[in-house]
Amino acid sequence: MEVTLNGYYTLILATLVLLMGRFLVKKVKFLEDFNIPEPVAGGLVAAVIVYALNIVWGYSFNFHQDLQTACMLMFFASIGLSADFARLKAGGTPLLIFTAVVSVFIILQDVVGVSMAKLLGLDPLLGLVTGSIALTGGHGTAGAWGITLEEQYGVVGATTLGIAVATYGLVAGGVVGGPVARRLINRLGVQPSAVNPNPTPTEELAGKQSLYSTKHDEEDVYRNKEIFEKPDNIRLITASSTIESLALFAAALAFADIMTNVGQGTWFELPTFVWALAGGVILRNVLTMVFDFHMFDRAIDVIGNASLSLFLAMALLSLKLWQLTDLAGPVLIILLVQTLVMIGYAYLVTFRIMGKDYDAAVLSAGHCGFGMGATPTAIANMQAVTDRYQPSHKAFLIVPMVGAFFVDIVNATVLQIFTKLPFM
């Protein structure tokens, strides 16, 4: 029996999934320790319930796709609208170097995924899902590319697999980051020290001023700390700033729609969400650099985070878990290899290129976090290290900007190139 739900009921169920996820994350220590997102925690439970209803009573559910797509596009537009290239200057040369290190790893991750998939007899496009789509990209990118692979390339189960791989990545990234950093720090001979885990703003600023000389640098550090270290903090947003931000989102989505239609059948045909990200990047940097327009980042962050949560809740409600049965064994092998590659790269490449010092060790822990999982995992990894040893303000400036903003732009570019390769 097929049940079709309109936009209203889809939205209601999505919000219930989010509330259930919040409850589970607060009550289950494992979920909290490994930074499992609330939409994922609640959504996986909902997916199991939907699966049980299908097996026992034969119910099949169709959810409102337009609403899900709109939330996905708004999330990617928020990434673009947050990607201020002026911050590259604030991070300096280390930010550029770290971005390059991460970019090379994204390519390596996809090479490993595609090679392993072909070796195990799977569709090479599934290798991208077990590569940077779900690992570096996380749940949002996994859901977006999953839909694209299913609709445009006929890859059955891409969305379901992507969500599962991204969930594995969150756990794996949180598990391996700390040990990698500790081993590197022990090599350096740095001893654990008593660090105040909750410094006052004056103490925190005094430490940062030894590294950053401009007001812009300090604002970036505080903004990153507010967004990524304290995501539940109250953010003061006015009605006018919300409307202004929504207008920017509307412009980015309109740009994405126009470019998707214009690009059909041409060499620059791209998924709509890639154009939404690109539209946000163009808007952000043209308005700030040319017109000196002040973006209200708090509103952009909140709208983007809410859109991602709703999109993930709807995507997980639509999961078809039975599609993963035949893929479980080969996919697990690929993921274990990807985990070993991440450890080796962070240990041998990230640490050495970033300076072979304490900051480089903390950056390596952060790279493990978002290279396998997501930026919050990277932040949690670095917090665990700095709480035991000493602060690393350099790492807390660089990792959030690369992990949350620039890596998605690089990842989208690399994936688009891979999908066009003849052996795919």
Tab-separated table of C-alpha atoms in Angstrom:
chain	number	residue	atom	x	y	z
A	1	MET	CA	0.000	0.000	0.000
A	2	GLU	CA	1.493	3.327	-1.107
A	3	VAL	CA	1.014	6.440	1.032
A	4	THR	CA	1.864	9.869	-0.431
A	5	LEU	CA	2.372	12.760	1.965
A	6	ASN	CA	2.124	16.407	0.883
A	7	GLY	CA	4.474	19.196	1.940
A	8	TYR	CA	2.650	19.943	5.194
A	9	TYR	CA	2.804	16.400	6.533
A	10	THR	CA	6.353	15.932	5.265
A	11	LEU	CA	7.427	19.045	7.198
A	12	ILE	CA	5.571	17.889	10.323
A	13	LEU	CA	7.242	14.473	10.247
A	14	ALA	CA	10.652	16.046	9.579
A	15	THR	CA	10.358	18.273	12.650
A	16	LEU	CA	9.255	15.291	14.768
A	17	VAL	CA	12.327	13.407	13.560
A	18	LEU	CA	14.524	16.329	14.624
A	19	LEU	CA	12.936	16.470	18.068
A	20	MET	CA	13.397	12.723	18.496
A	21	GLY	CA	17.026	13.082	17.420
A	22	ARG	CA	17.624	15.826	19.972
A	23	PHE	CA	16.184	13.601	22.702
A	24	LEU	CA	18.334	10.627	21.662
A	25	VAL	CA	21.574	12.633	21.492
A	26	LYS	CA	20.952	14.014	24.991
A	27	LYS	CA	20.129	10.594	26.448
A	28	VAL	CA	22.558	8.271	24.626
A	29	LYS	CA	26.177	8.995	25.579
A	30	PHE	CA	27.635	7.291	22.490
A	31	LEU	CA	25.735	9.640	20.174
A	32	GLU	CA	26.874	12.685	22.115
A	33	ASP	CA	30.512	11.576	22.398
A	34	PHE	CA	30.857	11.010	18.656
A	35	ASN	CA	28.986	14.149	17.619
A	36	ILE	CA	26.283	12.255	15.727
A	37	PRO	CA	23.957	14.973	14.335
A	38	GLU	CA	20.446	15.099	15.729
A	39	PRO	CA	18.832	14.657	12.265
A	40	VAL	CA	20.910	11.517	11.725
A	41	ALA	CA	20.124	10.026	15.135
A	42	GLY	CA	16.390	10.630	14.780
A	43	GLY	CA	16.315	9.944	11.058
A	44	LEU	CA	17.909	6.512	11.300
A	45	VAL	CA	15.349	5.467	13.906
A	46	ALA	CA	12.576	6.789	11.646
A	47	ALA	CA	14.057	4.909	8.676
A	48	VAL	CA	13.992	1.660	10.659
A	49	ILE	CA	10.345	2.285	11.598
A	50	VAL	CA	9.432	2.954	7.944
A	51	TYR	CA	11.300	-0.219	6.944
A	52	ALA	CA	9.409	-2.256	9.569
A	53	LEU	CA	6.070	-0.894	8.341
A	54	ASN	CA	7.023	-1.932	4.820
A	55	ILE	CA	8.069	-5.458	5.847
A	56	VAL	CA	5.156	-6.186	8.209
A	57	TRP	CA	2.203	-4.419	6.573
A	58	GLY	CA	3.523	-3.555	3.108
A	59	TYR	CA	3.304	0.217	3.532
A	60	SER	CA	5.437	2.350	1.219
A	61	PHE	CA	5.793	6.105	1.801
A	62	ASN	CA	6.391	8.888	-0.698
A	63	PHE	CA	7.427	12.230	0.762
A	64	HIS	CA	7.269	15.704	-0.780
A	65	GLN	CA	10.419	15.964	-2.907
A	66	ASP	CA	10.186	19.668	-3.778
A	67	LEU	CA	10.405	20.672	-0.119
A	68	GLN	CA	13.378	18.370	0.420
A	69	THR	CA	15.127	19.792	-2.648
A	70	ALA	CA	14.506	23.376	-1.543
A	71	CYS	CA	16.077	22.705	1.866
A	72	MET	CA	19.072	21.044	0.219
A	73	LEU	CA	19.633	23.993	-2.112
A	74	MET	CA	19.346	26.486	0.740
A	75	PHE	CA	21.971	24.588	2.711
A	76	PHE	CA	24.462	24.695	-0.169
A	77	ALA	CA	23.636	28.341	-0.826
A	78	SER	CA	24.475	29.046	2.842
A	79	ILE	CA	27.927	27.493	2.358
A	80	GLY	CA	28.524	29.759	-0.625
A	81	LEU	CA	27.234	32.829	1.198
A	82	SER	CA	29.642	32.068	4.063
A	83	ALA	CA	32.705	31.577	1.834
A	84	ASP	CA	34.349	34.963	2.201
A	85	PHE	CA	37.616	34.874	0.272
A	86	ALA	CA	38.828	37.859	2.286
A	87	ARG	CA	39.275	35.399	5.158
A	88	LEU	CA	42.035	33.718	3.177
A	89	LYS	CA	44.102	36.795	3.993
A	90	ALA	CA	43.196	36.540	7.676
A	91	GLY	CA	44.420	32.943	7.775
A	92	GLY	CA	47.539	33.812	5.824
A	93	THR	CA	49.867	31.347	4.161
A	94	PRO	CA	49.079	28.448	6.572
A	95	LEU	CA	45.413	28.600	5.539
A	96	LEU	CA	46.352	28.405	1.852
A	97	ILE	CA	48.763	25.520	2.495
A	98	PHE	CA	46.212	23.603	4.569
A	99	THR	CA	43.582	24.105	1.866
A	100	ALA	CA	46.021	22.653	-0.682
A	101	VAL	CA	46.806	19.690	1.604
A	102	VAL	CA	43.098	18.971	2.038
A	103	SER	CA	42.442	19.347	-1.694
A	104	VAL	CA	45.070	16.741	-2.556
A	105	PHE	CA	43.563	14.390	0.014
A	106	ILE	CA	40.094	14.768	-1.530
A	107	ILE	CA	41.503	13.594	-4.859
A	108	LEU	CA	43.311	10.710	-3.130
A	109	GLN	CA	40.132	9.738	-1.292
A	110	ASP	CA	38.211	9.481	-4.569
A	111	VAL	CA	41.017	7.595	-6.307
A	112	VAL	CA	41.015	5.049	-3.468
A	113	GLY	CA	37.216	4.780	-3.466
A	114	VAL	CA	36.889	4.317	-7.226
A	115	SER	CA	39.843	1.886	-7.419
A	116	MET	CA	38.522	-0.250	-4.572
A	117	ALA	CA	34.997	-0.242	-6.029
A	118	LYS	CA	36.253	-1.485	-9.401
A	119	LEU	CA	38.456	-4.081	-7.682
A	120	LEU	CA	35.435	-5.391	-5.747
A	121	GLY	CA	33.158	-5.394	-8.786
A	122	LEU	CA	31.020	-2.391	-7.804
A	123	ASP	CA	29.913	0.568	-9.884
A	124	PRO	CA	32.830	3.058	-9.796
A	125	LEU	CA	30.335	5.804	-8.993
A	126	LEU	CA	29.699	4.017	-5.698
A	127	GLY	CA	33.418	4.488	-5.115
A	128	LEU	CA	32.820	8.233	-5.110
A	129	VAL	CA	30.057	7.726	-2.537
A	130	THR	CA	32.543	5.857	-0.328
A	131	GLY	CA	35.074	8.573	-1.125
A	132	SER	CA	34.798	12.327	-0.762
A	133	ILE	CA	31.031	12.493	-1.366
A	134	ALA	CA	30.135	11.041	2.024
A	135	LEU	CA	33.414	11.168	3.948
A	136	THR	CA	34.834	14.634	3.331
A	137	GLY	CA	31.416	15.888	2.206
A	138	GLY	CA	29.356	14.610	5.136
A	139	HIS	CA	25.630	13.964	5.294
A	140	GLY	CA	24.533	17.055	3.365
A	141	THR	CA	26.772	16.338	0.388
A	142	ALA	CA	25.936	12.621	0.576
A	143	GLY	CA	22.225	13.345	0.341
A	144	ALA	CA	22.608	15.832	-2.491
A	145	TRP	CA	24.957	13.729	-4.616
A	146	GLY	CA	22.965	10.592	-3.811
A	147	ILE	CA	19.871	12.089	-5.405
A	148	THR	CA	21.926	13.229	-8.416
A	149	LEU	CA	23.537	9.797	-8.881
A	150	GLU	CA	20.178	8.058	-8.650
A	151	GLU	CA	18.299	10.383	-10.988
A	152	GLN	CA	20.983	11.196	-13.576
A	153	TYR	CA	23.244	8.134	-13.471
A	154	GLY	CA	20.844	5.390	-12.366
A	155	VAL	CA	22.898	4.345	-9.323
A	156	VAL	CA	20.394	2.505	-7.137
A	157	GLY	CA	20.733	3.120	-3.403
A	158	ALA	CA	23.262	5.950	-3.686
A	159	THR	CA	21.459	8.163	-1.152
A	160	THR	CA	20.992	5.357	1.374
A	161	LEU	CA	24.606	4.283	1.032
A	162	GLY	CA	25.853	7.867	1.268
A	163	ILE	CA	24.012	8.502	4.540
A	164	ALA	CA	25.339	5.239	5.988
A	165	VAL	CA	28.923	5.992	4.926
A	166	ALA	CA	28.728	9.546	6.274
A	167	THR	CA	27.537	8.190	9.626
A	168	TYR	CA	30.454	5.739	9.703
A	169	GLY	CA	32.782	8.624	8.866
A	170	LEU	CA	31.583	10.696	11.814
A	171	VAL	CA	32.398	7.878	14.218
A	172	ALA	CA	35.679	6.911	12.533
A	173	GLY	CA	36.863	10.521	12.304
A	174	GLY	CA	36.216	10.987	16.005
A	175	VAL	CA	37.979	7.740	16.910
A	176	VAL	CA	41.226	8.145	14.932
A	177	GLY	CA	41.861	11.906	15.280
A	178	GLY	CA	42.897	11.905	18.934
A	179	PRO	CA	45.308	8.936	18.777
A	180	VAL	CA	47.014	10.342	15.660
A	181	ALA	CA	47.553	13.705	17.372
A	182	ARG	CA	48.731	12.132	20.637
A	183	ARG	CA	51.329	10.008	18.850
A	184	LEU	CA	52.630	13.046	16.975
A	185	ILE	CA	52.705	15.174	20.129
A	186	ASN	CA	54.561	12.462	22.039
A	187	ARG	CA	57.186	12.491	19.281
A	188	LEU	CA	57.571	16.226	19.830
A	189	GLY	CA	58.030	15.715	23.555
A	190	VAL	CA	55.173	18.031	24.542
A	191	GLN	CA	53.875	17.195	28.007
A	192	PRO	CA	50.248	17.479	29.171
A	193	SER	CA	49.621	20.714	31.020
A	194	ALA	CA	46.912	22.144	33.233
A	195	VAL	CA	44.883	24.316	30.884
A	196	ASN	CA	41.878	26.286	31.940
A	197	PRO	CA	39.076	24.674	29.859
A	198	ASN	CA	36.875	27.736	30.256
A	199	PRO	CA	39.072	30.838	29.941
A	200	THR	CA	37.567	34.265	30.377
A	201	PRO	CA	37.149	36.395	27.230
A	202	THR	CA	40.078	38.569	28.397
A	203	GLU	CA	42.377	35.543	28.840
A	204	GLU	CA	41.270	34.070	25.537
A	205	LEU	CA	41.840	37.332	23.662
A	206	ALA	CA	45.266	37.802	25.243
A	207	GLY	CA	46.339	34.403	23.922
A	208	LYS	CA	45.009	35.130	20.458
A	209	GLN	CA	46.702	38.535	20.238
A	210	SER	CA	50.081	36.851	20.335
A	211	LEU	CA	49.232	35.252	16.983
A	212	TYR	CA	46.851	37.655	15.247
A	213	SER	CA	47.460	41.349	14.940
A	214	THR	CA	44.270	42.701	13.387
A	215	LYS	CA	40.741	43.151	14.597
A	216	HIS	CA	39.521	41.181	11.572
A	217	ASP	CA	41.583	38.157	12.675
A	218	GLU	CA	40.137	38.274	16.194
A	219	GLU	CA	36.587	38.568	14.882
A	220	ASP	CA	37.134	35.492	12.703
A	221	VAL	CA	38.393	33.475	15.679
A	222	TYR	CA	35.398	34.482	17.788
A	223	ARG	CA	32.972	33.825	14.931
A	224	ASN	CA	34.401	30.343	14.378
A	225	LYS	CA	34.246	29.623	18.101
A	226	GLU	CA	30.636	30.789	18.262
A	227	ILE	CA	29.498	28.758	15.264
A	228	PHE	CA	31.440	25.551	15.714
A	229	GLU	CA	32.382	25.282	19.372
A	230	LYS	CA	29.093	26.620	20.748
A	231	PRO	CA	26.459	25.814	18.106
A	232	ASP	CA	23.565	26.075	20.581
A	233	ASN	CA	24.369	29.619	21.718
A	234	ILE	CA	21.575	32.144	21.273
A	235	ARG	CA	22.258	34.297	18.215
A	236	LEU	CA	20.632	37.692	18.059
A	237	ILE	CA	18.799	37.937	14.730
A	238	THR	CA	16.314	40.618	13.782
A	239	ALA	CA	13.387	40.391	11.368
A	240	SER	CA	15.076	42.776	8.937
A	241	SER	CA	18.338	40.799	8.922
A	242	THR	CA	16.383	37.584	8.333
A	243	ILE	CA	14.496	39.061	5.387
A	244	GLU	CA	17.729	40.479	3.986
A	245	SER	CA	19.408	37.092	4.281
A	246	LEU	CA	16.440	35.279	2.728
A	247	ALA	CA	16.691	37.654	-0.236
A	248	LEU	CA	20.297	36.543	-0.707
A	249	PHE	CA	19.220	32.902	-0.538
A	250	ALA	CA	16.493	33.582	-3.103
A	251	ALA	CA	19.020	35.209	-5.442
A	252	ALA	CA	21.404	32.239	-5.106
A	253	LEU	CA	18.616	29.730	-5.782
A	254	ALA	CA	17.359	31.737	-8.762
A	255	PHE	CA	20.905	31.781	-10.135
A	256	ALA	CA	21.109	28.000	-9.630
A	257	ASP	CA	17.807	27.413	-11.455
A	258	ILE	CA	18.804	29.615	-14.405
A	259	MET	CA	22.284	28.097	-14.748
A	260	THR	CA	20.932	24.535	-14.482
A	261	ASN	CA	18.606	25.185	-17.431
A	262	VAL	CA	21.245	27.049	-19.439
A	263	GLY	CA	23.861	24.370	-18.832
A	264	GLN	CA	21.776	21.380	-19.900
A	265	GLY	CA	23.523	19.455	-22.647
A	266	THR	CA	26.660	21.623	-22.518
A	267	TRP	CA	30.141	21.100	-21.098
A	268	PHE	CA	29.265	23.058	-17.933
A	269	GLU	CA	26.186	21.018	-17.027
A	270	LEU	CA	26.308	20.758	-13.226
A	271	PRO	CA	23.924	19.554	-10.504
A	272	THR	CA	21.650	22.333	-9.271
A	273	PHE	CA	23.102	22.291	-5.753
A	274	VAL	CA	26.581	23.002	-7.166
A	275	TRP	CA	25.182	26.089	-8.905
A	276	ALA	CA	23.477	27.106	-5.628
A	277	LEU	CA	26.844	26.938	-3.869
A	278	ALA	CA	28.516	28.849	-6.711
A	279	GLY	CA	25.770	31.476	-6.691
A	280	GLY	CA	26.286	32.018	-2.972
A	281	VAL	CA	30.050	32.376	-3.423
A	282	ILE	CA	29.625	34.934	-6.212
A	283	LEU	CA	27.026	36.940	-4.281
A	284	ARG	CA	29.072	36.953	-1.098
A	285	ASN	CA	32.318	38.092	-2.602
A	286	VAL	CA	30.927	40.562	-5.137
A	287	LEU	CA	28.746	42.280	-2.537
A	288	THR	CA	31.457	42.454	0.129
A	289	MET	CA	34.428	43.325	-2.078
A	290	VAL	CA	32.822	45.557	-4.692
A	291	PHE	CA	29.938	47.164	-2.792
A	292	ASP	CA	31.300	46.860	0.782
A	293	PHE	CA	28.027	45.181	1.785
A	294	HIS	CA	27.875	43.817	5.342
A	295	MET	CA	26.623	40.223	5.427
A	296	PHE	CA	24.696	39.175	8.511
A	297	ASP	CA	26.538	35.886	9.024
A	298	ARG	CA	24.508	34.796	12.025
A	299	ALA	CA	21.269	34.757	10.029
A	300	ILE	CA	22.956	32.919	7.152
A	301	ASP	CA	24.355	30.305	9.548
A	302	VAL	CA	21.031	29.727	11.306
A	303	ILE	CA	19.024	29.469	8.073
A	304	GLY	CA	21.639	27.157	6.560
A	305	ASN	CA	21.809	24.906	9.623
A	306	ALA	CA	18.015	24.688	9.879
A	307	SER	CA	17.761	23.860	6.164
A	308	LEU	CA	20.383	21.109	6.491
A	309	SER	CA	18.604	19.585	9.485
A	310	LEU	CA	15.253	19.508	7.687
A	311	PHE	CA	16.824	18.137	4.500
A	312	LEU	CA	18.566	15.324	6.376
A	313	ALA	CA	15.406	14.452	8.296
A	314	MET	CA	13.424	14.184	5.048
A	315	ALA	CA	16.211	12.283	3.276
A	316	LEU	CA	16.447	9.747	6.095
A	317	LEU	CA	12.679	9.303	6.154
A	318	SER	CA	12.963	8.332	2.482
A	319	LEU	CA	15.757	5.772	2.997
A	320	LYS	CA	15.301	2.297	1.565
A	321	LEU	CA	17.484	0.289	3.920
A	322	TRP	CA	16.971	-2.974	2.050
A	323	GLN	CA	19.068	-1.588	-0.795
A	324	LEU	CA	22.220	-1.882	1.337
A	325	THR	CA	22.062	-5.640	1.938
A	326	ASP	CA	24.237	-6.747	-0.979
A	327	LEU	CA	26.704	-3.869	-0.562
A	328	ALA	CA	27.509	-4.297	3.135
A	329	GLY	CA	30.630	-6.484	2.786
A	330	PRO	CA	32.421	-4.661	-0.068
A	331	VAL	CA	31.572	-1.229	1.345
A	332	LEU	CA	32.974	-2.148	4.762
A	333	ILE	CA	36.258	-3.186	3.132
A	334	ILE	CA	36.464	0.135	1.254
A	335	LEU	CA	35.740	2.113	4.422
A	336	LEU	CA	38.428	0.303	6.393
A	337	VAL	CA	40.949	1.100	3.648
A	338	GLN	CA	39.786	4.749	3.590
A	339	THR	CA	40.283	4.950	7.354
A	340	LEU	CA	43.863	3.663	7.062
A	341	VAL	CA	44.552	6.112	4.208
A	342	MET	CA	43.239	8.997	6.348
A	343	ILE	CA	45.476	8.014	9.275
A	344	GLY	CA	48.538	7.659	7.048
A	345	TYR	CA	47.914	10.939	5.226
A	346	ALA	CA	47.363	12.938	8.430
A	347	TYR	CA	50.444	11.394	10.024
A	348	LEU	CA	52.839	11.546	7.083
A	349	VAL	CA	51.580	14.456	4.967
A	350	THR	CA	49.381	16.898	6.899
A	351	PHE	CA	51.675	16.986	9.933
A	352	ARG	CA	54.887	17.407	7.937
A	353	ILE	CA	53.649	19.997	5.456
A	354	MET	CA	51.977	22.092	8.161
A	355	GLY	CA	55.271	22.512	10.019
A	356	LYS	CA	55.950	19.384	12.138
A	357	ASP	CA	55.138	21.278	15.351
A	358	TYR	CA	52.402	21.206	18.002
A	359	ASP	CA	49.987	23.259	15.871
A	360	ALA	CA	50.556	20.810	12.991
A	361	ALA	CA	49.657	17.895	15.264
A	362	VAL	CA	46.391	19.578	16.288
A	363	LEU	CA	45.659	20.368	12.629
A	364	SER	CA	46.210	16.678	11.826
A	365	ALA	CA	43.577	15.736	14.411
A	366	GLY	CA	41.216	18.262	12.848
A	367	HIS	CA	41.895	16.920	9.361
A	368	CYS	CA	40.974	13.410	10.527
A	369	GLY	CA	37.729	14.865	11.864
A	370	PHE	CA	36.402	16.511	8.710
A	371	GLY	CA	38.316	14.268	6.279
A	372	MET	CA	36.222	11.361	7.543
A	373	GLY	CA	33.284	13.081	9.168
A	374	ALA	CA	32.437	16.767	9.529
A	375	THR	CA	33.715	20.054	10.922
A	376	PRO	CA	32.089	19.559	14.367
A	377	THR	CA	33.998	16.266	14.635
A	378	ALA	CA	37.197	18.105	13.724
A	379	ILE	CA	36.510	20.712	16.408
A	380	ALA	CA	35.792	17.999	18.980
A	381	ASN	CA	39.062	16.235	18.097
A	382	MET	CA	41.067	19.432	18.516
A	383	GLN	CA	39.304	20.324	21.757
A	384	ALA	CA	40.180	16.909	23.192
A	385	VAL	CA	43.848	17.479	22.342
A	386	THR	CA	44.097	21.101	23.481
A	387	ASP	CA	42.252	20.377	26.735
A	388	ARG	CA	44.979	17.846	27.584
A	389	TYR	CA	48.021	19.756	26.323
A	390	GLN	CA	47.902	23.446	25.400
A	391	PRO	CA	45.854	25.822	23.199
A	392	SER	CA	46.338	25.991	19.427
A	393	HIS	CA	44.700	29.193	18.228
A	394	LYS	CA	46.210	28.707	14.780
A	395	ALA	CA	44.340	25.402	14.354
A	396	PHE	CA	41.055	26.848	15.618
A	397	LEU	CA	41.300	29.662	13.072
A	398	ILE	CA	42.225	27.497	10.080
A	399	VAL	CA	40.212	24.277	10.453
A	400	PRO	CA	36.708	25.798	10.725
A	401	MET	CA	37.256	28.008	7.675
A	402	VAL	CA	38.655	25.212	5.533
A	403	GLY	CA	36.372	22.468	6.869
A	404	ALA	CA	33.125	24.382	6.664
A	405	PHE	CA	33.638	26.720	3.713
A	406	PHE	CA	36.443	26.111	1.239
A	407	VAL	CA	36.505	22.302	1.324
A	408	ASP	CA	32.963	22.085	-0.076
A	409	ILE	CA	33.922	24.234	-3.056
A	410	VAL	CA	36.979	22.078	-3.756
A	411	ASN	CA	35.023	18.856	-3.220
A	412	ALA	CA	32.252	19.881	-5.629
A	413	THR	CA	34.843	20.710	-8.290
A	414	VAL	CA	36.746	17.440	-7.858
A	415	LEU	CA	33.566	15.340	-7.914
A	416	GLN	CA	32.302	17.044	-11.042
A	417	ILE	CA	35.588	16.227	-12.786
A	418	PHE	CA	35.505	12.598	-11.636
A	419	THR	CA	31.948	12.015	-12.877
A	420	LYS	CA	33.002	13.162	-16.349
A	421	LEU	CA	35.994	10.806	-16.614
A	422	PRO	CA	35.626	8.089	-19.292
A	423	PHE	CA	36.270	5.136	-16.947
A	424	MET	CA	33.348	6.178	-14.729
